XYZ file of C-alpha atoms in Angstrom:
652
model
C -0.360 -0.303 -0.178
C 0.914 3.675 -0.738
C 0.229 5.552 1.844
C -0.824 9.449 1.241
C 2.635 10.193 2.315
C 4.633 8.524 -0.088
C 5.223 5.335 2.075
C 5.306 1.851 0.677
C 3.691 -0.211 3.087
C 3.424 -4.716 3.069
C -0.146 -5.495 5.166
C 0.019 -8.729 4.305
C 2.877 -10.816 3.790
C 0.699 -14.003 2.823
C 2.335 -17.485 2.924
C 6.109 -18.419 3.281
C 8.064 -21.089 3.754
C 11.369 -20.464 5.499
C 14.418 -21.750 3.572
C 16.607 -24.173 5.110
C 19.005 -26.446 4.638
C 17.983 -29.849 3.707
C 20.127 -31.409 6.195
C 18.345 -29.123 8.561
C 15.332 -30.774 7.582
C 13.269 -34.006 9.435
C 11.748 -36.584 6.940
C 8.650 -35.831 9.004
C 9.316 -32.036 9.100
C 9.844 -31.740 5.316
C 6.257 -34.057 4.626
C 4.493 -31.850 6.528
C 6.088 -28.394 4.704
C 5.899 -29.900 1.063
C 2.181 -31.866 1.008
C 0.297 -28.821 2.610
C -0.357 -26.397 -0.613
C -2.350 -22.880 0.357
C -2.267 -19.867 -0.565
C -4.262 -16.711 -2.903
C -4.233 -18.749 -6.153
C -3.753 -16.182 -8.967
C -0.597 -16.108 -8.328
C 0.967 -19.025 -7.122
C 3.470 -20.169 -9.321
C 3.272 -23.169 -11.635
C 5.725 -25.285 -9.546
C 3.475 -25.080 -6.505
C 0.367 -26.251 -8.285
C 1.970 -29.516 -8.948
C 3.189 -29.958 -5.699
C 7.283 -29.512 -6.635
C 9.232 -27.494 -4.084
C 9.435 -23.450 -4.057
C 11.780 -21.882 -3.544
C 12.531 -17.934 -4.056
C 11.731 -18.592 -7.530
C 8.052 -19.155 -6.493
C 7.784 -16.069 -5.086
C 9.761 -13.966 -8.179
C 6.588 -15.129 -10.008
C 4.022 -14.615 -7.334
C 5.788 -10.694 -7.726
C 5.388 -10.739 -11.510
C 1.557 -11.032 -11.031
C 1.596 -8.575 -9.041
C 3.252 -6.173 -11.271
C 1.272 -7.592 -13.822
C -1.819 -6.485 -12.452
C -0.419 -3.268 -11.639
C 0.708 -2.512 -14.700
C -2.463 -3.465 -17.223
C -5.511 -2.991 -14.553
C -5.851 -7.299 -14.593
C -4.685 -10.089 -13.560
C -2.657 -12.302 -15.882
C -5.456 -15.239 -15.889
C -8.471 -14.289 -15.740
C -10.602 -17.406 -14.572
C -13.706 -18.119 -12.592
C -13.830 -21.362 -11.568
C -10.774 -22.752 -9.648
C -10.082 -25.256 -11.363
C -9.934 -24.067 -14.358
C -7.499 -21.240 -13.534
C -4.805 -23.912 -11.925
C -5.248 -25.235 -15.877
C -4.052 -22.059 -17.357
C -1.673 -21.015 -15.135
C -0.005 -24.822 -15.236
C -0.305 -24.843 -18.995
C -1.424 -21.366 -21.068
C 0.382 -18.309 -22.086
C 0.597 -14.896 -20.554
C -1.252 -12.104 -23.052
C 1.625 -10.112 -23.357
C 0.859 -6.946 -21.109
C 1.415 -4.186 -23.748
C -1.722 -6.055 -25.561
C -3.420 -4.998 -22.745
C -1.706 -1.935 -22.158
C -0.162 0.278 -24.944
C 1.806 2.717 -22.683
C 3.853 -0.551 -20.904
C 6.649 -0.462 -22.474
C 8.853 -3.047 -24.297
C 11.470 -3.124 -20.765
C 8.556 -3.872 -17.976
C 6.889 -6.180 -20.610
C 10.557 -8.372 -20.691
C 10.172 -8.543 -16.853
C 6.959 -9.124 -15.581
C 6.920 -12.043 -18.569
C 10.507 -13.162 -17.273
C 8.738 -13.624 -13.633
C 6.175 -15.395 -15.584
C 8.148 -17.648 -17.048
C 6.450 -21.641 -16.116
C 10.136 -22.767 -15.661
C 11.580 -21.467 -12.574
C 14.988 -21.885 -14.362
C 14.098 -19.206 -16.921
C 12.919 -16.937 -14.123
C 14.928 -14.205 -12.173
C 17.400 -16.655 -10.076
C 17.231 -13.731 -7.247
C 15.299 -11.056 -6.138
C 18.785 -9.155 -6.224
C 18.391 -9.795 -9.864
C 14.754 -8.855 -10.245
C 15.951 -5.530 -7.738
C 18.674 -4.639 -10.283
C 16.467 -4.798 -13.631
C 13.541 -2.823 -11.844
C 16.113 0.151 -10.709
C 17.755 0.149 -14.584
C 14.153 0.707 -15.239
C 13.641 3.516 -13.498
C 16.407 5.219 -15.393
C 15.279 9.002 -17.248
C 15.732 6.619 -20.901
C 13.129 4.807 -19.757
C 10.179 6.406 -18.137
C 7.095 5.814 -19.302
C 4.788 9.356 -20.605
C 1.900 8.804 -18.436
C -0.704 10.999 -18.437
C -1.467 10.695 -14.453
C -1.221 13.727 -11.834
C 2.292 15.414 -12.149
C 2.518 14.372 -8.475
C 1.469 10.723 -8.623
C 3.232 10.347 -12.045
C 6.848 11.893 -9.988
C 6.250 8.974 -7.830
C 4.577 6.028 -9.618
C 7.268 4.338 -10.754
C 9.459 4.232 -7.943
C 6.152 3.403 -5.508
C 5.695 0.431 -7.750
C 9.652 -1.228 -7.892
C 10.215 -0.797 -4.212
C 6.135 -3.276 -3.101
C 6.992 -5.544 -5.878
C 10.532 -5.447 -4.342
C 9.587 -5.957 -0.951
C 7.200 -8.426 -1.718
C 9.784 -10.661 -3.204
C 12.543 -9.931 -0.351
C 10.528 -9.196 2.059
C 9.259 -12.945 2.048
C 13.123 -13.925 1.367
C 14.966 -12.097 3.906
C 12.582 -10.619 6.964
C 10.985 -13.828 8.618
C 14.176 -15.769 9.460
C 15.436 -14.671 12.099
C 11.446 -13.658 13.011
C 10.052 -16.017 15.945
C 8.610 -13.656 19.046
C 5.974 -15.709 20.436
C 5.670 -18.198 17.517
C 4.786 -14.816 15.428
C 7.484 -16.418 12.650
C 5.468 -19.496 12.539
C 1.891 -17.713 12.266
C 3.651 -15.787 9.627
C 4.864 -18.391 7.654
C 1.380 -20.405 7.136
C 2.460 -23.264 10.077
C -0.338 -23.247 11.571
C -2.074 -26.722 11.595
C -4.505 -27.260 8.256
C -8.549 -27.673 9.956
C -9.494 -31.339 10.543
C -12.120 -32.057 8.033
C -14.984 -34.877 8.347
C -17.687 -34.243 6.127
C -16.719 -33.951 2.639
C -19.092 -33.216 -0.759
C -17.305 -33.774 -4.131
C -18.460 -31.293 -6.789
C -19.239 -32.514 -10.333
C -16.137 -32.499 -11.555
C -16.421 -29.443 -15.004
C -15.504 -30.802 -18.421
C -12.804 -29.338 -19.870
C -12.494 -31.146 -23.116
C -14.487 -29.332 -26.754
C -15.937 -32.138 -26.989
C -19.598 -31.966 -24.567
C -20.098 -35.721 -26.172
C -17.613 -36.287 -22.564
C -19.945 -35.246 -20.149
C -20.326 -39.252 -19.271
C -16.443 -39.221 -18.115
C -16.145 -36.137 -16.091
C -19.039 -37.569 -14.617
C -17.671 -41.006 -14.500
C -14.449 -39.762 -13.067
C -16.450 -38.111 -9.927
C -18.256 -40.726 -9.158
C -14.825 -42.755 -9.100
C -13.527 -39.985 -6.584
C -16.323 -40.365 -4.460
C -16.438 -43.958 -4.568
C -13.162 -44.470 -3.044
C -13.170 -41.265 -0.256
C -16.315 -42.864 0.806
C -14.415 -46.164 1.652
C -12.811 -43.891 4.452
C -14.249 -44.546 7.372
C -13.581 -41.726 9.439
C -14.893 -39.732 6.714
C -18.407 -39.001 5.715
C -18.733 -38.107 2.202
C -22.206 -36.748 0.174
C -23.082 -39.780 -2.507
C -23.412 -38.734 -6.062
C -26.892 -38.351 -6.543
C -26.731 -35.443 -4.171
C -23.652 -33.787 -5.570
C -24.865 -34.181 -8.787
C -27.478 -31.797 -8.072
C -24.893 -28.747 -8.136
C -23.738 -29.076 -11.702
C -22.568 -26.687 -13.214
C -24.155 -23.982 -10.311
C -23.502 -20.601 -9.434
C -23.617 -21.027 -5.586
C -21.453 -19.810 -3.266
C -19.993 -22.459 -1.627
C -20.322 -22.158 2.035
C -23.590 -21.991 0.881
C -23.131 -25.796 -0.931
C -21.021 -26.774 2.150
C -24.528 -25.678 4.791
C -26.651 -27.592 2.197
C -25.246 -30.559 2.316
C -23.733 -30.155 5.929
C -20.240 -30.523 5.095
C -17.079 -28.611 6.395
C -15.346 -29.406 3.261
C -15.972 -29.597 -0.252
C -13.261 -30.684 -3.740
C -14.164 -28.953 -6.883
C -12.072 -29.869 -10.495
C -11.957 -30.575 -13.869
C -11.439 -33.865 -15.916
C -10.019 -33.163 -19.552
C -9.632 -36.370 -21.492
C -7.040 -35.772 -24.998
C -6.502 -39.356 -26.389
C -4.907 -41.507 -24.060
C -4.161 -39.138 -21.953
C -5.737 -38.083 -18.672
C -5.797 -34.528 -16.783
C -7.253 -34.271 -13.050
C -6.970 -30.944 -11.189
C -8.891 -31.564 -7.868
C -8.971 -28.676 -5.313
C -10.179 -28.962 -1.567
C -12.112 -26.250 0.283
C -12.945 -25.304 3.579
C -16.715 -25.119 3.158
C -17.933 -22.800 5.313
C -15.279 -20.713 4.968
C -14.234 -20.422 0.930
C -11.099 -20.815 1.950
C -8.663 -22.880 -0.284
C -6.653 -25.461 1.464
C -4.519 -27.538 -1.293
C -4.849 -27.472 -5.265
C -3.101 -30.144 -7.277
C -3.360 -31.616 -11.088
C -2.207 -34.826 -11.703
C -1.700 -36.962 -15.314
C -1.800 -40.313 -16.211
C -2.472 -42.645 -19.481
C -6.052 -43.130 -19.702
C -4.707 -47.395 -18.655
C -3.466 -45.410 -15.562
C -6.769 -44.237 -14.551
C -7.078 -46.240 -11.434
C -3.707 -45.121 -10.043
C -4.359 -41.624 -11.048
C -7.810 -41.993 -9.158
C -6.061 -43.199 -5.991
C -3.790 -40.761 -5.518
C -6.032 -37.662 -6.029
C -8.162 -39.742 -3.152
C -4.747 -40.477 -0.956
C -3.657 -37.326 -1.116
C -6.981 -35.124 -0.126
C -6.680 -37.542 2.837
C -3.491 -36.661 3.295
C -4.365 -33.301 3.381
C -7.783 -33.048 5.885
C -5.459 -35.220 8.307
C -7.915 -37.913 8.139
C -6.930 -41.626 9.281
C -6.905 -44.198 7.156
C -6.694 -48.017 8.421
C -4.269 -50.440 7.413
C -6.701 -52.074 5.564
C -8.423 -49.187 3.970
C -4.260 -47.514 2.748
C -4.358 -51.480 1.206
C -7.055 -50.713 -0.417
C -6.438 -47.499 -2.017
C -3.106 -48.911 -2.831
C -4.341 -51.277 -5.011
C -4.892 -50.846 -9.105
C -4.222 -52.310 -12.376
C -3.843 -50.852 -15.611
C -7.341 -51.364 -17.753
C -7.916 -52.221 -21.195
C -9.046 -48.350 -21.731
C -11.777 -49.333 -24.144
C -13.778 -51.408 -21.603
C -13.396 -48.649 -18.986
C -15.008 -46.136 -21.031
C -17.438 -48.050 -22.497
C -18.103 -49.127 -19.045
C -18.549 -44.668 -17.951
C -21.259 -44.716 -20.589
C -23.408 -47.598 -19.232
C -23.069 -45.977 -15.649
C -23.686 -42.720 -16.944
C -26.552 -44.358 -18.513
C -28.034 -46.409 -15.308
C -27.479 -43.737 -13.736
C -30.776 -41.363 -15.271
C -32.794 -43.966 -13.596
C -36.073 -44.187 -17.417
C -36.341 -47.523 -18.503
C -34.629 -46.407 -21.746
C -31.459 -45.351 -20.003
C -31.035 -48.525 -18.677
C -31.382 -50.646 -21.858
C -28.594 -48.327 -22.976
C -26.792 -48.860 -19.967
C -26.792 -52.909 -19.876
C -25.626 -52.445 -23.763
C -22.382 -50.823 -22.472
C -21.917 -53.285 -19.668
C -22.037 -55.810 -22.370
C -19.693 -54.264 -24.870
C -17.401 -53.631 -21.481
C -16.678 -57.326 -20.680
C -16.378 -58.213 -24.471
C -13.771 -56.226 -24.160
C -12.596 -57.305 -21.033
C -14.162 -60.443 -19.070
C -12.347 -59.125 -16.435
C -13.520 -56.041 -16.225
C -15.241 -56.538 -11.817
C -17.399 -53.307 -12.244
C -18.931 -54.098 -15.664
C -20.950 -57.241 -14.239
C -21.919 -55.199 -11.414
C -23.282 -52.437 -13.956
C -24.850 -55.267 -15.554
C -26.648 -56.657 -12.076
C -27.954 -52.959 -11.666
C -29.614 -52.752 -15.720
C -31.371 -55.714 -14.960
C -32.716 -55.070 -11.677
C -33.966 -51.616 -12.998
C -35.720 -53.598 -16.203
C -37.198 -55.598 -13.472
C -38.155 -52.305 -10.773
C -39.243 -50.735 -14.460
C -41.055 -53.925 -15.039
C -40.442 -55.022 -18.191
C -38.778 -57.870 -18.219
C -40.192 -61.575 -16.291
C -38.724 -61.741 -12.581
C -37.536 -65.143 -13.362
C -35.521 -63.519 -16.128
C -34.288 -60.819 -14.905
C -33.534 -62.193 -11.595
C -31.578 -64.756 -13.471
C -29.198 -62.474 -14.823
C -28.853 -60.613 -12.302
C -27.596 -62.948 -9.720
C -25.615 -64.216 -12.050
C -23.936 -61.181 -12.940
C -23.099 -59.957 -9.673
C -22.105 -62.927 -8.363
C -19.136 -62.829 -10.946
C -17.997 -59.633 -10.049
C -17.585 -60.803 -6.288
C -15.606 -63.752 -7.746
C -13.454 -60.872 -9.935
C -13.242 -58.216 -6.440
C -14.948 -58.558 -3.533
C -17.047 -54.305 -3.053
C -19.664 -53.031 -1.828
C -21.654 -52.173 -4.926
C -21.338 -56.179 -6.022
C -23.028 -56.995 -2.615
C -25.910 -54.124 -2.789
C -26.391 -55.559 -6.278
C -26.402 -59.293 -5.420
C -28.698 -57.930 -1.860
C -30.590 -55.952 -4.294
C -31.705 -58.813 -6.192
C -31.721 -61.715 -3.339
C -35.024 -59.429 -1.923
C -37.348 -59.932 -5.090
C -36.034 -63.341 -5.501
C -37.656 -63.933 -1.898
C -34.541 -65.603 -1.167
C -33.898 -63.574 2.992
C -30.752 -65.593 3.883
C -29.250 -64.466 1.025
C -30.685 -60.653 0.977
C -29.779 -60.492 4.825
C -25.894 -61.977 4.637
C -24.716 -59.367 1.308
C -26.927 -55.934 3.130
C -25.005 -56.407 6.306
C -21.633 -57.716 4.062
C -22.509 -54.510 1.798
C -22.853 -51.939 4.949
C -19.591 -53.971 6.916
C -17.536 -53.104 3.639
C -18.132 -49.705 3.014
C -20.441 -48.183 5.885
C -20.252 -44.943 3.745
C -22.339 -46.607 0.309
C -25.594 -44.908 0.901
C -27.013 -47.628 -1.425
C -26.160 -49.928 0.718
C -27.811 -48.358 3.805
C -30.635 -48.122 1.701
C -31.034 -51.853 0.535
C -30.282 -52.597 4.101
C -33.286 -50.462 5.152
C -35.248 -52.184 1.767
C -34.832 -55.546 3.278
C -35.921 -54.860 6.684
C -38.497 -53.335 5.997
C -39.721 -55.856 3.089
C -39.479 -58.558 6.652
C -41.199 -56.602 8.699
C -38.675 -54.241 10.887
C -40.039 -51.116 10.151
C -37.693 -49.450 12.668
C -34.889 -50.423 11.614
C -35.356 -49.701 8.326
C -36.167 -46.355 8.900
C -33.162 -46.303 11.335
C -31.443 -47.695 8.016
C -32.875 -44.867 5.876
C -31.731 -41.327 7.742
C -28.073 -43.307 7.932
C -28.637 -43.248 4.139
C -29.387 -39.930 4.318
C -26.797 -38.299 6.265
C -24.713 -39.537 3.391
C -27.036 -38.365 0.498
C -29.131 -35.592 1.877
C -30.635 -34.966 -1.176
C -31.731 -38.342 -2.690
C -35.316 -38.496 -4.144
C -35.412 -42.250 -3.931
C -33.927 -42.717 -0.079
C -35.985 -39.578 0.710
C -38.620 -40.960 -0.902
C -38.662 -44.164 -0.040
C -38.036 -43.288 4.006
C -41.397 -41.523 3.946
C -42.997 -44.795 2.654
C -42.212 -46.729 5.600
C -42.713 -44.017 7.896
C -46.207 -44.282 6.530
C -46.275 -48.640 6.208
C -45.342 -48.431 9.916
C -48.583 -46.722 11.054
C -47.001 -42.717 11.364
C -48.975 -41.536 8.082
C -48.310 -38.103 8.882
C -45.315 -37.906 9.022
C -45.163 -40.453 5.860
C -46.580 -37.559 3.926
C -44.475 -34.734 5.351
C -41.338 -36.351 4.326
C -43.054 -37.726 0.680
C -43.912 -33.716 0.525
C -40.450 -32.882 1.560
C -38.755 -34.623 -1.226
C -41.512 -33.251 -4.125
C -39.735 -30.279 -3.013
C -36.366 -31.362 -4.353
C -37.898 -32.415 -7.664
C -41.538 -32.015 -8.147
C -41.521 -34.716 -11.116
C -40.127 -37.580 -9.220
C -42.523 -40.118 -10.087
C -42.413 -42.497 -7.334
C -43.089 -39.940 -4.609
C -46.032 -38.718 -5.841
C -46.747 -42.800 -6.030
C -46.311 -43.545 -2.324
C -47.853 -40.129 -1.295
C -50.835 -40.837 -3.653
C -51.312 -44.360 -1.505
C -50.895 -42.699 1.426
C -53.633 -40.306 1.489
C -55.321 -43.456 0.416
C -54.195 -45.265 3.739
C -55.539 -41.957 5.991
C -58.766 -41.680 4.026
C -58.257 -38.915 2.260
C -59.608 -39.618 -1.817
C -59.826 -36.471 -3.967
C -55.801 -36.055 -2.467
C -54.575 -40.134 -3.120
C -56.252 -39.700 -6.881
C -54.925 -36.938 -7.421
C -51.320 -38.015 -6.898
C -51.987 -41.175 -8.076
C -52.680 -39.675 -11.465
C -49.546 -37.592 -11.510
C -47.576 -40.441 -11.122
C -49.392 -42.145 -13.982
C -48.517 -39.273 -16.050
C -44.956 -39.150 -15.034
C -44.530 -43.190 -15.758
C -46.087 -43.219 -19.126
C -48.984 -45.095 -17.661
C -46.921 -47.507 -16.767
C -48.848 -51.253 -15.370
C -47.014 -50.177 -11.672
C -49.105 -46.606 -11.381
C -52.322 -47.817 -13.358
C -52.678 -50.135 -10.901
C -52.260 -48.043 -7.712
C -55.084 -45.042 -9.231
C -57.479 -48.640 -10.568
C -57.762 -49.705 -6.319
C -57.712 -46.541 -5.351
C -61.148 -45.957 -7.758
C -62.122 -49.106 -6.616
C -62.040 -48.298 -2.697
C -62.999 -45.540 -3.590
C -66.713 -46.437 -5.048
C -65.390 -45.131 -8.450
C -66.731 -48.526 -9.987
C -66.522 -47.764 -13.943
C -63.230 -45.529 -13.132
C -61.266 -49.179 -11.964
C -63.249 -51.280 -14.413
C -61.470 -49.209 -16.995
C -58.381 -48.607 -15.722
C -58.489 -52.894 -15.395
C -58.682 -53.150 -19.027
C -55.960 -51.363 -20.159
C -53.735 -53.123 -18.108
C -54.939 -55.875 -20.043
C -54.657 -54.530 -23.244
C -51.015 -53.431 -22.485
C -50.110 -57.360 -21.022
C -50.436 -57.756 -25.076
C -47.955 -55.948 -25.988
C -45.077 -55.833 -22.723
C -44.675 -57.952 -19.463
C -47.215 -56.499 -16.839
C -47.110 -58.089 -12.766
C -49.822 -60.468 -12.156
C -49.739 -58.794 -8.666
C -51.138 -55.097 -10.288
C -54.131 -57.007 -11.538
C -54.113 -58.845 -7.633
C -53.916 -55.164 -6.616
C -57.422 -54.442 -8.691
C -58.824 -57.100 -7.851
C -58.399 -56.407 -4.100
C -59.721 -53.313 -4.816
C -62.948 -54.422 -5.893
C -63.761 -56.944 -3.873
C -63.098 -59.728 -6.227
C -61.359 -61.859 -3.712
C -61.495 -65.407 -5.621
C -60.237 -63.358 -8.785
C -57.186 -62.092 -6.637
C -56.020 -65.067 -5.470
C -55.749 -66.242 -8.798
C -53.685 -63.444 -9.671
C -51.703 -63.797 -6.536
C -50.922 -67.498 -7.507
C -49.185 -65.981 -10.881
C -47.516 -63.526 -8.934
C -46.072 -66.687 -7.117
C -45.185 -68.808 -10.336
C -44.180 -66.270 -12.500
C -41.233 -64.577 -9.374
C -42.656 -61.321 -8.688
C -40.405 -59.047 -6.955
C -43.260 -57.186 -5.457
C -44.429 -59.983 -3.223
C -41.420 -59.332 -1.119
C -43.192 -56.617 0.335
C -46.828 -58.545 1.015
C -45.746 -58.252 4.595
C -46.336 -54.305 4.561
C -47.764 -53.384 1.528
C -52.153 -52.291 3.563
C -53.730 -53.266 0.151
C -53.217 -56.656 1.395
C -54.808 -55.830 5.014
C -58.472 -56.959 3.108
C -56.180 -60.846 2.656
C -54.652 -61.251 5.910
C -56.848 -63.288 7.795
C -57.282 -65.677 5.333
C -55.110 -68.949 5.323
C -54.363 -68.475 2.085
C -52.696 -65.349 2.381
C -51.022 -66.985 5.920
C -49.777 -70.058 3.531
C -48.971 -67.669 0.604
C -46.239 -65.475 3.044
C -44.796 -68.508 4.411
C -43.816 -70.304 0.469
C -42.719 -66.391 0.153
C -40.589 -67.315 3.679
C -41.602 -64.211 5.430
C -43.317 -65.012 8.670
C -46.913 -63.635 9.506
C-alpha cells in the first residue's frame, strides 16, 4: 500500500516458507512442509500447483503476477472457476501486457514476463536480479509517458518498484530470524490445517471441447466419491446429491451448508486421446478458504492409479486417519483396458438416469465392456444393476431378470469383492425372496463400506420387507446423512414411515421429497398410497394420476390408481383402468400383482387369489413386500394369504 505520504507498506505477507538446508530438515518436517498447499491461487506459481518444492523463484512469480496486474489493470489469468484457473496457470501462455496496455514499455513487459515464466530456471534466480532490472527501468531514458497527475507521476514508478521488491525481499529474508512468541510460524503459514470430517465432491467440470465426454467427467466424479467413501473416518456425500450442483453458481459456503459438510472438492477433467488430466481443489466449505490444489496427468490405462492418488492426497490434506485395510485398498490399482473402462463409464452414465430407456442403454454398454475385458468386475456389477432396474420398471419377467442379475453380481464378487457388488446381489435376493442371502449380502455391503448410501438403502429395503420397520427407518436415516438430496432414499423413508403407521410423518417426508423434485414419479405414487391409507380419497386420486402421467402410463401406477378408484367407490373408472392393464399385457410384461391389486379393490377376492398364485409362479418381486403393503390388509386373515407368506419365506 502506498500511503498519502509516499510510504510503501506491506499489509499482508501472505504465506511463506522458511528456506533451510536439506540436512536440517527432518523427514516428518519435510513431508508436512511439502504436502500442504495454501495461498491465493491467482498468484501461485506452476511448480506450487504441481506440488513441487518452492523456493525464492516461486515468490518472484508472485511478484510478477502483482506487477502484471499493476501494469494492465487485470490479472494475468482471469478464469473464475478455481480448477480452470489452476489449469491455465499450468498450461496456457500469458497474454502480453502491452496487448492490454500500450503504455507499458517493452522493458517492463520483458521483466514481467520473465517473472511469470512457467519454468523456474527461466525466471530471475533471486530478488537481487529482479531488483537490478527494476532500478534500471527508472533511469530517465526509460520513464514511461503517462497522463496521470504530475505529483503522482513523479512517484508512481518508484513506489511500484519498492512495493514489488518488498514482496520478494521480505518473504525471502526478513522473516528468517523472527520467531518471537511463535510469530514466524504463524506468518509462515505453519498453523495446522483444519480437520475435516465430512466432504462433498462436486461434479468435475468437463474441460474437453466435446460435450459428449460428459460421461467421462461424471464417471471420474463418481470414482473419486467411491474411493473417498471407503474411508470410515470420513463422511462423503453420495453422487446423487452432489450431481444436483452440476453447473451451479451457488457460493461454496451455501453448498457446504445445504450438504452439511466441512469441506468441498471441486475440479476438472480433460480427456485428450489416451491422456487424462485431473485438477482438484480442496476448499474449507464454511469459509470458502482454499486449502490445497493439485493437477494430475496419466495415461488412460493408469486411470485407477490416478484416482487413487487423488483420494490419498485429499485424505492426507484433511488429516484423516486411514486404517491399514483402507490404505491397502486405496493402494490396490491395476492397469485397465481403456476401451472397456470407457464403455463402463458410458454404461453408468446412462444407468444413473434411472429411466427404463437409459437402463437398457446402460445394459448394452456394460455388455460391450465385458466383451472387451471379461475380467472387469465393475462392468458385471453394472450389468446386475441394469437387470434389476428393468425389473423395477416392470419390463422383464422376474425369473429372467433375477437369474441374470444374480449371475452377474456373483461374477463381479468372484473378480473383486466390493460393497457395490454385494449391494447388487442383496437387491436381487430381496426380489427373489432369498432372505438369508439378502440379509447376508446387505450386511456385508454395509460392513465393507458403511458410508455407501446405496448399501444402507437396500439394507433398509430388506429390513422393511421382513417387517422390521423401525430398524429399516433407522437405516434410511443413516443413508440420508450420506446422500441428503437423494430422491429415492427420501421417498423410501416416507413410504416406510407410512407403512409403519406414522402416516403424518410419512406424508410430510414425501412432500419434502417433492420439494426437491416436483416430478419424481415414485414420491407421487407413494404419497397417493399414503393419502389412501389416511382416507383422503381426493388427494390420493390426484397424486396417483400425476404418477400415471410421470410414469408414462406404466402398469404399476395404473394399478395403484385403479385400486384407489375401486376402494373409493368409483367402480366404473377402476374397471376402465383394468381393461387398459389387460391391453398392455398383450404388448409387454405386466406383473400379476398389478391385476391382483385392482381385484382386491373391487372386492373380487377369489379372482385376486388367482392372480396372486400366478404372481407366485412367475416369482413377482413385488410379493417381497406383501407383509407390509397395506393393500393386502383385506386378505391377511385368509389362510390362503398366510400360506402365500409362508411360501415366500415371510413370517405372518
